[in-house]
mmCIF file of N, CA and C and ligand atoms in Angstrom:
data_model
loop_
_atom_site.group_PDB
_atom_site.id
_atom_site.type_symbol
_atom_site.label_atom_id
_atom_site.label_comp_id
_atom_site.label_asym_id
_atom_site.label_seq_id
_atom_site.Cartn_x
_atom_site.Cartn_y
_atom_site.Cartn_z
ATOM 1 N N MET A 1 11.704 -10.040 -20.595
ATOM 2 C CA MET A 1 10.342 -10.532 -20.359
ATOM 3 C C MET A 1 9.691 -9.788 -19.192
ATOM 4 N N PRO A 2 8.477 -9.254 -19.409
ATOM 5 C CA PRO A 2 7.851 -8.546 -18.289
ATOM 6 C C PRO A 2 7.548 -9.491 -17.128
ATOM 7 N N LEU A 3 7.656 -8.948 -15.923
ATOM 8 C CA LEU A 3 7.374 -9.750 -14.732
ATOM 9 C C LEU A 3 5.868 -9.912 -14.559
ATOM 10 N N VAL A 4 5.141 -8.813 -14.813
ATOM 11 C CA VAL A 4 3.682 -8.837 -14.642
ATOM 12 C C VAL A 4 3.036 -8.292 -15.908
ATOM 13 N N GLU A 5 2.064 -9.005 -16.437
ATOM 14 C CA GLU A 5 1.305 -8.511 -17.593
ATOM 15 C C GLU A 5 -0.025 -7.973 -17.100
ATOM 16 N N TRP A 6 -0.483 -6.903 -17.754
ATOM 17 C CA TRP A 6 -1.791 -6.354 -17.403
ATOM 18 C C TRP A 6 -2.858 -7.398 -17.723
ATOM 19 N N ASN A 7 -3.788 -7.623 -16.813
ATOM 20 C CA ASN A 7 -4.953 -8.429 -17.175
ATOM 21 C C ASN A 7 -6.188 -7.862 -16.485
ATOM 22 N N ASP A 8 -7.326 -8.405 -16.847
ATOM 23 C CA ASP A 8 -8.587 -7.791 -16.454
ATOM 24 C C ASP A 8 -8.778 -7.670 -14.945
ATOM 25 N N LYS A 9 -8.141 -8.549 -14.189
ATOM 26 C CA LYS A 9 -8.346 -8.464 -12.736
ATOM 27 C C LYS A 9 -7.768 -7.172 -12.152
ATOM 28 N N PHE A 10 -6.841 -6.530 -12.885
ATOM 29 C CA PHE A 10 -6.292 -5.262 -12.399
ATOM 30 C C PHE A 10 -7.214 -4.078 -12.710
ATOM 31 N N SER A 11 -8.233 -4.317 -13.542
ATOM 32 C CA SER A 11 -9.038 -3.188 -14.019
ATOM 33 C C SER A 11 -10.076 -2.752 -12.996
ATOM 34 N N THR A 12 -10.089 -1.447 -12.731
ATOM 35 C CA THR A 12 -11.124 -0.863 -11.870
ATOM 36 C C THR A 12 -12.381 -0.563 -12.687
ATOM 37 N N LYS A 13 -12.302 -0.731 -14.018
ATOM 38 C CA LYS A 13 -13.373 -0.364 -14.965
ATOM 39 C C LYS A 13 -13.556 1.156 -15.034
ATOM 40 N N ILE A 14 -12.552 1.884 -14.579
ATOM 41 C CA ILE A 14 -12.541 3.341 -14.719
ATOM 42 C C ILE A 14 -11.341 3.650 -15.623
ATOM 43 N N PRO A 15 -11.590 4.040 -16.887
ATOM 44 C CA PRO A 15 -10.486 4.146 -17.840
ATOM 45 C C PRO A 15 -9.339 5.059 -17.399
ATOM 46 N N SER A 16 -9.663 6.220 -16.818
ATOM 47 C CA SER A 16 -8.577 7.137 -16.429
ATOM 48 C C SER A 16 -7.703 6.511 -15.342
ATOM 49 N N ILE A 17 -8.340 5.833 -14.396
ATOM 50 C CA ILE A 17 -7.581 5.185 -13.311
ATOM 51 C C ILE A 17 -6.755 4.023 -13.869
ATOM 52 N N ASP A 18 -7.347 3.228 -14.725
ATOM 53 C CA ASP A 18 -6.599 2.093 -15.289
ATOM 54 C C ASP A 18 -5.376 2.575 -16.065
ATOM 55 N N ARG A 19 -5.543 3.660 -16.816
ATOM 56 C CA ARG A 19 -4.394 4.214 -17.555
ATOM 57 C C ARG A 19 -3.267 4.563 -16.592
ATOM 58 N N GLN A 20 -3.643 5.184 -15.464
ATOM 59 C CA GLN A 20 -2.616 5.574 -14.495
ATOM 60 C C GLN A 20 -2.000 4.336 -13.827
ATOM 61 N N HIS A 21 -2.839 3.348 -13.517
ATOM 62 C CA HIS A 21 -2.321 2.151 -12.851
ATOM 63 C C HIS A 21 -1.369 1.358 -13.747
ATOM 64 N N ARG A 22 -1.579 1.453 -15.046
ATOM 65 C CA ARG A 22 -0.660 0.760 -15.962
ATOM 66 C C ARG A 22 0.763 1.314 -15.860
ATOM 67 N N VAL A 23 0.860 2.570 -15.413
ATOM 68 C CA VAL A 23 2.189 3.167 -15.232
ATOM 69 C C VAL A 23 2.958 2.393 -14.157
ATOM 70 N N ILE A 24 2.261 2.032 -13.083
ATOM 71 C CA ILE A 24 2.885 1.256 -12.011
ATOM 72 C C ILE A 24 3.386 -0.083 -12.546
ATOM 73 N N LEU A 25 2.532 -0.709 -13.353
ATOM 74 C CA LEU A 25 2.922 -1.971 -13.965
ATOM 75 C C LEU A 25 4.190 -1.784 -14.815
ATOM 76 N N GLY A 26 4.233 -0.677 -15.528
ATOM 77 C CA GLY A 26 5.400 -0.360 -16.355
ATOM 78 C C GLY A 26 6.662 -0.231 -15.510
ATOM 79 N N TYR A 27 6.547 0.459 -14.373
ATOM 80 C CA TYR A 27 7.719 0.611 -13.501
ATOM 81 C C TYR A 27 8.172 -0.736 -12.935
ATOM 82 N N ILE A 28 7.219 -1.574 -12.576
ATOM 83 C CA ILE A 28 7.572 -2.908 -12.055
ATOM 84 C C ILE A 28 8.395 -3.659 -13.098
ATOM 85 N N ASN A 29 7.899 -3.646 -14.335
ATOM 86 C CA ASN A 29 8.578 -4.403 -15.385
ATOM 87 C C ASN A 29 9.924 -3.791 -15.769
ATOM 88 N N GLN A 30 9.954 -2.462 -15.766
ATOM 89 C CA GLN A 30 11.201 -1.771 -16.103
ATOM 90 C C GLN A 30 12.279 -2.090 -15.058
ATOM 91 N N LEU A 31 11.878 -2.031 -13.800
ATOM 92 C CA LEU A 31 12.810 -2.307 -12.715
ATOM 93 C C LEU A 31 13.261 -3.768 -12.753
ATOM 94 N N HIS A 32 12.306 -4.646 -12.946
ATOM 95 C CA HIS A 32 12.606 -6.076 -13.034
ATOM 96 C C HIS A 32 13.614 -6.343 -14.152
ATOM 97 N N ASP A 33 13.337 -5.776 -15.341
ATOM 98 C CA ASP A 33 14.235 -5.989 -16.477
ATOM 99 C C ASP A 33 15.617 -5.396 -16.196
ATOM 100 N N GLY A 34 15.631 -4.242 -15.525
ATOM 101 C CA GLY A 34 16.906 -3.611 -15.185
ATOM 102 C C GLY A 34 17.732 -4.480 -14.253
ATOM 103 N N ILE A 35 17.068 -5.055 -13.258
ATOM 104 C CA ILE A 35 17.765 -5.927 -12.303
ATOM 105 C C ILE A 35 18.314 -7.150 -13.039
ATOM 106 N N GLU A 36 17.503 -7.726 -13.920
ATOM 107 C CA GLU A 36 17.918 -8.910 -14.682
ATOM 108 C C GLU A 36 19.120 -8.624 -15.583
ATOM 109 N N SER A 37 19.097 -7.449 -16.208
ATOM 110 C CA SER A 37 20.107 -7.186 -17.241
ATOM 111 C C SER A 37 21.356 -6.493 -16.699
ATOM 112 N N GLY A 38 21.309 -6.092 -15.420
ATOM 113 C CA GLY A 38 22.465 -5.417 -14.859
ATOM 114 C C GLY A 38 22.472 -3.906 -15.120
ATOM 115 N N GLU A 39 21.452 -3.405 -15.830
ATOM 116 C CA GLU A 39 21.312 -1.957 -16.089
ATOM 117 C C GLU A 39 20.718 -1.287 -14.864
ATOM 118 N N TYR A 40 21.321 -1.520 -13.757
ATOM 119 C CA TYR A 40 20.658 -1.337 -12.492
ATOM 120 C C TYR A 40 20.499 0.124 -12.086
ATOM 121 N N ARG A 41 21.598 0.836 -12.022
ATOM 122 C CA ARG A 41 21.550 2.207 -11.486
ATOM 123 C C ARG A 41 20.763 3.165 -12.368
ATOM 124 N N GLY A 42 20.977 3.050 -13.661
ATOM 125 C CA GLY A 42 20.263 3.907 -14.601
ATOM 126 C C GLY A 42 18.761 3.708 -14.495
ATOM 127 N N VAL A 43 18.361 2.447 -14.368
ATOM 128 C CA VAL A 43 16.936 2.136 -14.269
ATOM 129 C C VAL A 43 16.374 2.668 -12.954
ATOM 130 N N LEU A 44 17.134 2.526 -11.880
ATOM 131 C CA LEU A 44 16.675 3.068 -10.591
ATOM 132 C C LEU A 44 16.457 4.572 -10.672
ATOM 133 N N ASP A 45 17.380 5.252 -11.366
ATOM 134 C CA ASP A 45 17.240 6.702 -11.566
ATOM 135 C C ASP A 45 15.914 7.022 -12.231
ATOM 136 N N ILE A 46 15.658 6.337 -13.337
ATOM 137 C CA ILE A 46 14.453 6.615 -14.127
ATOM 138 C C ILE A 46 13.199 6.269 -13.325
ATOM 139 N N VAL A 47 13.207 5.089 -12.702
ATOM 140 C CA VAL A 47 12.007 4.633 -11.993
ATOM 141 C C VAL A 47 11.729 5.528 -10.785
ATOM 142 N N LEU A 48 12.748 5.866 -10.038
ATOM 143 C CA LEU A 48 12.504 6.682 -8.830
ATOM 144 C C LEU A 48 12.064 8.093 -9.188
ATOM 145 N N ARG A 49 12.696 8.668 -10.200
ATOM 146 C CA ARG A 49 12.283 10.009 -10.617
ATOM 147 C C ARG A 49 10.829 9.971 -11.086
ATOM 148 N N GLY A 50 10.513 8.957 -11.873
ATOM 149 C CA GLY A 50 9.145 8.814 -12.367
ATOM 150 C C GLY A 50 8.160 8.613 -11.236
ATOM 151 N N LEU A 51 8.531 7.773 -10.274
ATOM 152 C CA LEU A 51 7.604 7.452 -9.187
ATOM 153 C C LEU A 51 7.259 8.671 -8.345
ATOM 154 N N VAL A 52 8.239 9.518 -8.110
ATOM 155 C CA VAL A 52 7.989 10.690 -7.271
ATOM 156 C C VAL A 52 6.922 11.566 -7.921
ATOM 157 N N SER A 53 7.026 11.792 -9.230
ATOM 158 C CA SER A 53 6.014 12.653 -9.840
ATOM 159 C C SER A 53 4.722 11.889 -10.109
ATOM 160 N N TYR A 54 4.846 10.609 -10.426
ATOM 161 C CA TYR A 54 3.643 9.805 -10.674
ATOM 162 C C TYR A 54 2.764 9.722 -9.429
ATOM 163 N N THR A 55 3.363 9.433 -8.298
ATOM 164 C CA THR A 55 2.545 9.295 -7.086
ATOM 165 C C THR A 55 1.859 10.619 -6.767
ATOM 166 N N ARG A 56 2.586 11.715 -6.952
ATOM 167 C CA ARG A 56 1.989 13.014 -6.676
ATOM 168 C C ARG A 56 0.722 13.199 -7.526
ATOM 169 N N SER A 57 0.829 12.954 -8.828
ATOM 170 C CA SER A 57 -0.330 13.240 -9.673
ATOM 171 C C SER A 57 -1.402 12.155 -9.544
ATOM 172 N N HIS A 58 -0.999 10.909 -9.442
ATOM 173 C CA HIS A 58 -2.015 9.844 -9.350
ATOM 174 C C HIS A 58 -2.792 9.931 -8.037
ATOM 175 N N PHE A 59 -2.086 10.089 -6.942
ATOM 176 C CA PHE A 59 -2.791 10.157 -5.660
ATOM 177 C C PHE A 59 -3.675 11.409 -5.600
ATOM 178 N N ALA A 60 -3.178 12.514 -6.134
ATOM 179 C CA ALA A 60 -3.987 13.742 -6.133
ATOM 180 C C ALA A 60 -5.270 13.530 -6.946
ATOM 181 N N TYR A 61 -5.153 12.797 -8.039
ATOM 182 C CA TYR A 61 -6.330 12.529 -8.881
ATOM 183 C C TYR A 61 -7.355 11.699 -8.106
ATOM 184 N N GLU A 62 -6.900 10.613 -7.484
ATOM 185 C CA GLU A 62 -7.832 9.789 -6.696
ATOM 186 C C GLU A 62 -8.454 10.619 -5.568
ATOM 187 N N GLU A 63 -7.639 11.405 -4.912
ATOM 188 C CA GLU A 63 -8.130 12.171 -3.753
ATOM 189 C C GLU A 63 -9.131 13.243 -4.176
ATOM 190 N N MET A 64 -8.943 13.788 -5.372
ATOM 191 C CA MET A 64 -9.899 14.751 -5.919
ATOM 192 C C MET A 64 -11.256 14.057 -6.131
ATOM 193 N N LEU A 65 -11.219 12.834 -6.650
ATOM 194 C CA LEU A 65 -12.475 12.087 -6.865
ATOM 195 C C LEU A 65 -13.153 11.769 -5.531
ATOM 196 N N PHE A 66 -12.347 11.403 -4.532
ATOM 197 C CA PHE A 66 -12.925 11.065 -3.221
ATOM 198 C C PHE A 66 -13.700 12.260 -2.674
ATOM 199 N N LYS A 67 -13.090 13.411 -2.800
ATOM 200 C CA LYS A 67 -13.700 14.618 -2.262
ATOM 201 C C LYS A 67 -14.973 14.947 -3.036
ATOM 202 N N ARG A 68 -14.847 14.887 -4.348
ATOM 203 C CA ARG A 68 -15.990 15.271 -5.187
ATOM 204 C C ARG A 68 -17.192 14.365 -4.926
ATOM 205 N N PHE A 69 -16.948 13.080 -4.702
ATOM 206 C CA PHE A 69 -18.071 12.141 -4.561
ATOM 207 C C PHE A 69 -18.232 11.622 -3.134
ATOM 208 N N ASN A 70 -17.660 12.325 -2.180
ATOM 209 C CA ASN A 70 -17.813 11.971 -0.760
ATOM 210 C C ASN A 70 -17.553 10.501 -0.471
ATOM 211 N N TYR A 71 -16.408 10.028 -0.888
ATOM 212 C CA TYR A 71 -16.070 8.617 -0.664
ATOM 213 C C TYR A 71 -15.895 8.342 0.831
ATOM 214 N N GLU A 72 -16.627 7.337 1.308
ATOM 215 C CA GLU A 72 -16.666 7.074 2.756
ATOM 216 C C GLU A 72 -15.337 6.643 3.359
ATOM 217 N N GLN A 73 -14.551 5.883 2.594
ATOM 218 C CA GLN A 73 -13.292 5.367 3.169
ATOM 219 C C GLN A 73 -12.093 6.243 2.817
ATOM 220 N N SER A 74 -12.403 7.494 2.531
ATOM 221 C CA SER A 74 -11.366 8.417 2.097
ATOM 222 C C SER A 74 -10.221 8.574 3.119
ATOM 223 N N ALA A 75 -10.558 8.693 4.396
ATOM 224 C CA ALA A 75 -9.522 8.967 5.411
ATOM 225 C C ALA A 75 -8.474 7.854 5.459
ATOM 226 N N GLU A 76 -8.922 6.601 5.486
ATOM 227 C CA GLU A 76 -7.976 5.476 5.540
ATOM 228 C C GLU A 76 -7.137 5.445 4.258
ATOM 229 N N HIS A 77 -7.821 5.695 3.138
ATOM 230 C CA HIS A 77 -7.125 5.622 1.858
ATOM 231 C C HIS A 77 -6.037 6.705 1.769
ATOM 232 N N LEU A 78 -6.391 7.895 2.221
ATOM 233 C CA LEU A 78 -5.412 8.995 2.213
ATOM 234 C C LEU A 78 -4.208 8.676 3.101
ATOM 235 N N ALA A 79 -4.473 8.047 4.244
ATOM 236 C CA ALA A 79 -3.372 7.693 5.155
ATOM 237 C C ALA A 79 -2.439 6.690 4.481
ATOM 238 N N THR A 80 -3.026 5.759 3.734
ATOM 239 C CA THR A 80 -2.200 4.786 3.013
ATOM 240 C C THR A 80 -1.354 5.487 1.957
ATOM 241 N N HIS A 81 -1.976 6.390 1.198
ATOM 242 C CA HIS A 81 -1.210 7.151 0.200
ATOM 243 C C HIS A 81 -0.039 7.877 0.866
ATOM 244 N N GLN A 82 -0.323 8.490 1.994
ATOM 245 C CA GLN A 82 0.716 9.251 2.692
ATOM 246 C C GLN A 82 1.907 8.353 3.059
ATOM 247 N N ARG A 83 1.596 7.169 3.578
ATOM 248 C CA ARG A 83 2.663 6.216 3.938
ATOM 249 C C ARG A 83 3.465 5.815 2.704
ATOM 250 N N MET A 84 2.756 5.630 1.587
ATOM 251 C CA MET A 84 3.446 5.217 0.368
ATOM 252 C C MET A 84 4.369 6.325 -0.146
ATOM 253 N N VAL A 85 3.895 7.567 -0.067
ATOM 254 C CA VAL A 85 4.731 8.696 -0.492
ATOM 255 C C VAL A 85 5.996 8.744 0.363
ATOM 256 N N GLU A 86 5.830 8.574 1.675
ATOM 257 C CA GLU A 86 6.997 8.606 2.566
ATOM 258 C C GLU A 86 7.994 7.510 2.207
ATOM 259 N N LYS A 87 7.456 6.340 1.888
ATOM 260 C CA LYS A 87 8.322 5.201 1.541
ATOM 261 C C LYS A 87 9.104 5.483 0.247
ATOM 262 N N ILE A 88 8.434 6.079 -0.728
ATOM 263 C CA ILE A 88 9.112 6.386 -1.996
ATOM 264 C C ILE A 88 10.209 7.428 -1.783
ATOM 265 N N ILE A 89 9.919 8.417 -0.956
ATOM 266 C CA ILE A 89 10.921 9.444 -0.653
ATOM 267 C C ILE A 89 12.130 8.792 0.027
ATOM 268 N N GLU A 90 11.831 7.842 0.923
ATOM 269 C CA GLU A 90 12.909 7.098 1.602
ATOM 270 C C GLU A 90 13.790 6.361 0.574
ATOM 271 N N PHE A 91 13.147 5.667 -0.358
ATOM 272 C CA PHE A 91 13.903 4.964 -1.409
ATOM 273 C C PHE A 91 14.732 5.958 -2.214
ATOM 274 N N ARG A 92 14.099 7.084 -2.564
ATOM 275 C CA ARG A 92 14.799 8.076 -3.383
ATOM 276 C C ARG A 92 16.039 8.602 -2.648
ATOM 277 N N ASP A 93 15.878 8.860 -1.338
ATOM 278 C CA ASP A 93 17.000 9.393 -0.571
ATOM 279 C C ASP A 93 18.120 8.360 -0.420
ATOM 280 N N LEU A 94 17.743 7.116 -0.195
ATOM 281 C CA LEU A 94 18.769 6.058 -0.095
ATOM 282 C C LEU A 94 19.538 5.951 -1.406
ATOM 283 N N HIS A 95 18.793 6.023 -2.495
ATOM 284 C CA HIS A 95 19.424 5.948 -3.819
ATOM 285 C C HIS A 95 20.362 7.133 -4.020
ATOM 286 N N ALA A 96 19.896 8.317 -3.626
ATOM 287 C CA ALA A 96 20.717 9.525 -3.788
ATOM 288 C C ALA A 96 21.999 9.440 -2.963
ATOM 289 N N LYS A 97 21.923 8.738 -1.820
ATOM 290 C CA LYS A 97 23.111 8.575 -0.968
ATOM 291 C C LYS A 97 24.040 7.481 -1.482
ATOM 292 N N GLY A 98 23.633 6.847 -2.569
ATOM 293 C CA GLY A 98 24.516 5.854 -3.183
ATOM 294 C C GLY A 98 24.291 4.430 -2.714
ATOM 295 N N GLN A 99 23.223 4.210 -1.938
ATOM 296 C CA GLN A 99 22.939 2.825 -1.529
ATOM 297 C C GLN A 99 22.582 2.011 -2.773
ATOM 298 N N SER A 100 23.309 0.944 -2.996
ATOM 299 C CA SER A 100 23.206 0.305 -4.306
ATOM 300 C C SER A 100 22.285 -0.912 -4.341
ATOM 301 N N ASN A 101 21.808 -1.323 -3.180
ATOM 302 C CA ASN A 101 21.079 -2.602 -3.184
ATOM 303 C C ASN A 101 19.580 -2.461 -2.917
ATOM 304 N N ILE A 102 19.001 -1.323 -3.279
ATOM 305 C CA ILE A 102 17.589 -1.117 -2.930
ATOM 306 C C ILE A 102 16.625 -1.663 -3.988
ATOM 307 N N GLY A 103 17.157 -2.091 -5.134
ATOM 308 C CA GLY A 103 16.301 -2.536 -6.237
ATOM 309 C C GLY A 103 15.289 -3.602 -5.855
ATOM 310 N N PRO A 104 15.745 -4.716 -5.279
ATOM 311 C CA PRO A 104 14.791 -5.776 -4.937
ATOM 312 C C PRO A 104 13.733 -5.320 -3.932
ATOM 313 N N GLU A 105 14.134 -4.475 -2.980
ATOM 314 C CA GLU A 105 13.160 -3.997 -1.992
ATOM 315 C C GLU A 105 12.152 -3.049 -2.653
ATOM 316 N N LEU A 106 12.634 -2.219 -3.564
ATOM 317 C CA LEU A 106 11.732 -1.320 -4.291
ATOM 318 C C LEU A 106 10.766 -2.133 -5.164
ATOM 319 N N LEU A 107 11.294 -3.173 -5.781
ATOM 320 C CA LEU A 107 10.442 -4.037 -6.612
ATOM 321 C C LEU A 107 9.345 -4.671 -5.761
ATOM 322 N N GLU A 108 9.724 -5.127 -4.582
ATOM 323 C CA GLU A 108 8.761 -5.746 -3.666
ATOM 324 C C GLU A 108 7.679 -4.728 -3.250
ATOM 325 N N PHE A 109 8.119 -3.493 -2.987
ATOM 326 C CA PHE A 109 7.193 -2.422 -2.618
ATOM 327 C C PHE A 109 6.191 -2.161 -3.754
ATOM 328 N N LEU A 110 6.690 -2.140 -4.991
ATOM 329 C CA LEU A 110 5.810 -1.865 -6.137
ATOM 330 C C LEU A 110 4.844 -3.019 -6.390
ATOM 331 N N ARG A 111 5.340 -4.232 -6.192
ATOM 332 C CA ARG A 111 4.446 -5.404 -6.341
ATOM 333 C C ARG A 111 3.349 -5.365 -5.290
ATOM 334 N N ASP A 112 3.717 -4.963 -4.099
ATOM 335 C CA ASP A 112 2.733 -4.863 -3.024
ATOM 336 C C ASP A 112 1.702 -3.771 -3.347
ATOM 337 N N TRP A 113 2.177 -2.700 -3.931
ATOM 338 C CA TRP A 113 1.296 -1.610 -4.367
ATOM 339 C C TRP A 113 0.247 -2.149 -5.343
ATOM 340 N N LEU A 114 0.739 -2.895 -6.345
ATOM 341 C CA LEU A 114 -0.169 -3.437 -7.352
ATOM 342 C C LEU A 114 -1.126 -4.456 -6.735
ATOM 343 N N PHE A 115 -0.573 -5.421 -6.008
ATOM 344 C CA PHE A 115 -1.391 -6.539 -5.564
ATOM 345 C C PHE A 115 -2.181 -6.245 -4.300
ATOM 346 N N HIS A 116 -1.776 -5.259 -3.551
ATOM 347 C CA HIS A 116 -2.501 -4.964 -2.330
ATOM 348 C C HIS A 116 -3.267 -3.654 -2.449
ATOM 349 N N HIS A 117 -2.546 -2.546 -2.717
ATOM 350 C CA HIS A 117 -3.253 -1.255 -2.769
ATOM 351 C C HIS A 117 -4.232 -1.181 -3.953
ATOM 352 N N ILE A 118 -3.776 -1.545 -5.141
ATOM 353 C CA ILE A 118 -4.671 -1.440 -6.305
ATOM 354 C C ILE A 118 -5.773 -2.493 -6.238
ATOM 355 N N LEU A 119 -5.411 -3.735 -5.980
ATOM 356 C CA LEU A 119 -6.416 -4.800 -6.019
ATOM 357 C C LEU A 119 -7.389 -4.758 -4.840
ATOM 358 N N GLU A 120 -7.010 -4.156 -3.753
ATOM 359 C CA GLU A 120 -7.929 -4.116 -2.616
ATOM 360 C C GLU A 120 -8.426 -2.698 -2.346
ATOM 361 N N ASP A 121 -7.521 -1.788 -2.020
ATOM 362 C CA ASP A 121 -7.956 -0.443 -1.609
ATOM 363 C C ASP A 121 -8.593 0.331 -2.765
ATOM 364 N N ASP A 122 -7.942 0.299 -3.937
ATOM 365 C CA ASP A 122 -8.488 1.065 -5.063
ATOM 366 C C ASP A 122 -9.775 0.420 -5.592
ATOM 367 N N MET A 123 -9.814 -0.906 -5.612
ATOM 368 C CA MET A 123 -11.039 -1.585 -6.088
ATOM 369 C C MET A 123 -12.244 -1.192 -5.240
ATOM 370 N N ALA A 124 -11.999 -0.862 -3.965
ATOM 371 C CA ALA A 124 -13.099 -0.550 -3.050
ATOM 372 C C ALA A 124 -13.854 0.719 -3.465
ATOM 373 N N TYR A 125 -13.207 1.626 -4.208
ATOM 374 C CA TYR A 125 -13.936 2.833 -4.628
ATOM 375 C C TYR A 125 -14.530 2.701 -6.030
ATOM 376 N N SER A 126 -14.241 1.612 -6.734
ATOM 377 C CA SER A 126 -14.582 1.600 -8.160
ATOM 378 C C SER A 126 -16.098 1.668 -8.406
ATOM 379 N N ASN A 127 -16.906 0.930 -7.629
ATOM 380 C CA ASN A 127 -18.351 0.982 -7.892
ATOM 381 C C ASN A 127 -18.914 2.387 -7.757
ATOM 382 N N LEU A 128 -18.509 3.079 -6.704
ATOM 383 C CA LEU A 128 -19.002 4.452 -6.500
ATOM 384 C C LEU A 128 -18.633 5.323 -7.706
ATOM 385 N N MET A 129 -17.395 5.249 -8.158
ATOM 386 C CA MET A 129 -16.949 6.105 -9.267
ATOM 387 C C MET A 129 -17.655 5.752 -10.566
ATOM 388 N N ILE A 130 -17.873 4.442 -10.776
ATOM 389 C CA ILE A 130 -18.583 4.021 -11.983
ATOM 390 C C ILE A 130 -20.024 4.559 -11.948
ATOM 391 N N GLU A 131 -20.670 4.418 -10.801
ATOM 392 C CA GLU A 131 -22.040 4.972 -10.658
ATOM 393 C C GLU A 131 -22.086 6.464 -10.931
ATOM 394 N N GLN A 132 -20.994 7.140 -10.564
ATOM 395 C CA GLN A 132 -20.962 8.590 -10.750
ATOM 396 C C GLN A 132 -20.529 8.978 -12.165
ATOM 397 N N GLY A 133 -20.267 7.977 -12.972
ATOM 398 C CA GLY A 133 -19.940 8.241 -14.370
ATOM 399 C C GLY A 133 -18.512 8.696 -14.614
ATOM 400 N N VAL A 134 -17.615 8.401 -13.665
ATOM 401 C CA VAL A 134 -16.207 8.786 -13.866
ATOM 402 C C VAL A 134 -15.614 7.940 -15.010
ATOM 403 N N GLN A 135 -15.019 8.630 -15.951
ATOM 404 C CA GLN A 135 -14.402 7.924 -17.086
ATOM 405 C C GLN A 135 -12.906 7.875 -16.890
HETATM 406 FE FE1 FE2 B 201 -4.465 4.020 -7.463
HETATM 407 FE FE1 FE2 B 202 -5.092 4.676 -4.061
#
């Protein structure tokens, strides 16, 4: 059973961004299901590998839009992205060193990403992007 289902409150009303944000939701549910079923290490491998490349491309996409449309809160948003990238690298390195109990903390980090970064920080740019016709 998925931990979090996509619903309209997660939508920025920007289709490309929503598509990317659904990936985060997918990782949350995949990790949650892995923890529940005991398929723990394999799922951590998949989720962490995915997250490293996902964050690179998703954050770069948002940052490209900020630059193109002169988003006012770009500096704070970029700093948050940077902190998140560092945190993911930290999780990846702990996992690579064989630390076996990072699943719940990673899940908490991803939930915070969804409920805090997406629902607050990302929502803050949505009106500007919609006005600019970003699809
Ligand atoms: Fe985002
Ligand atoms: Fe963001």
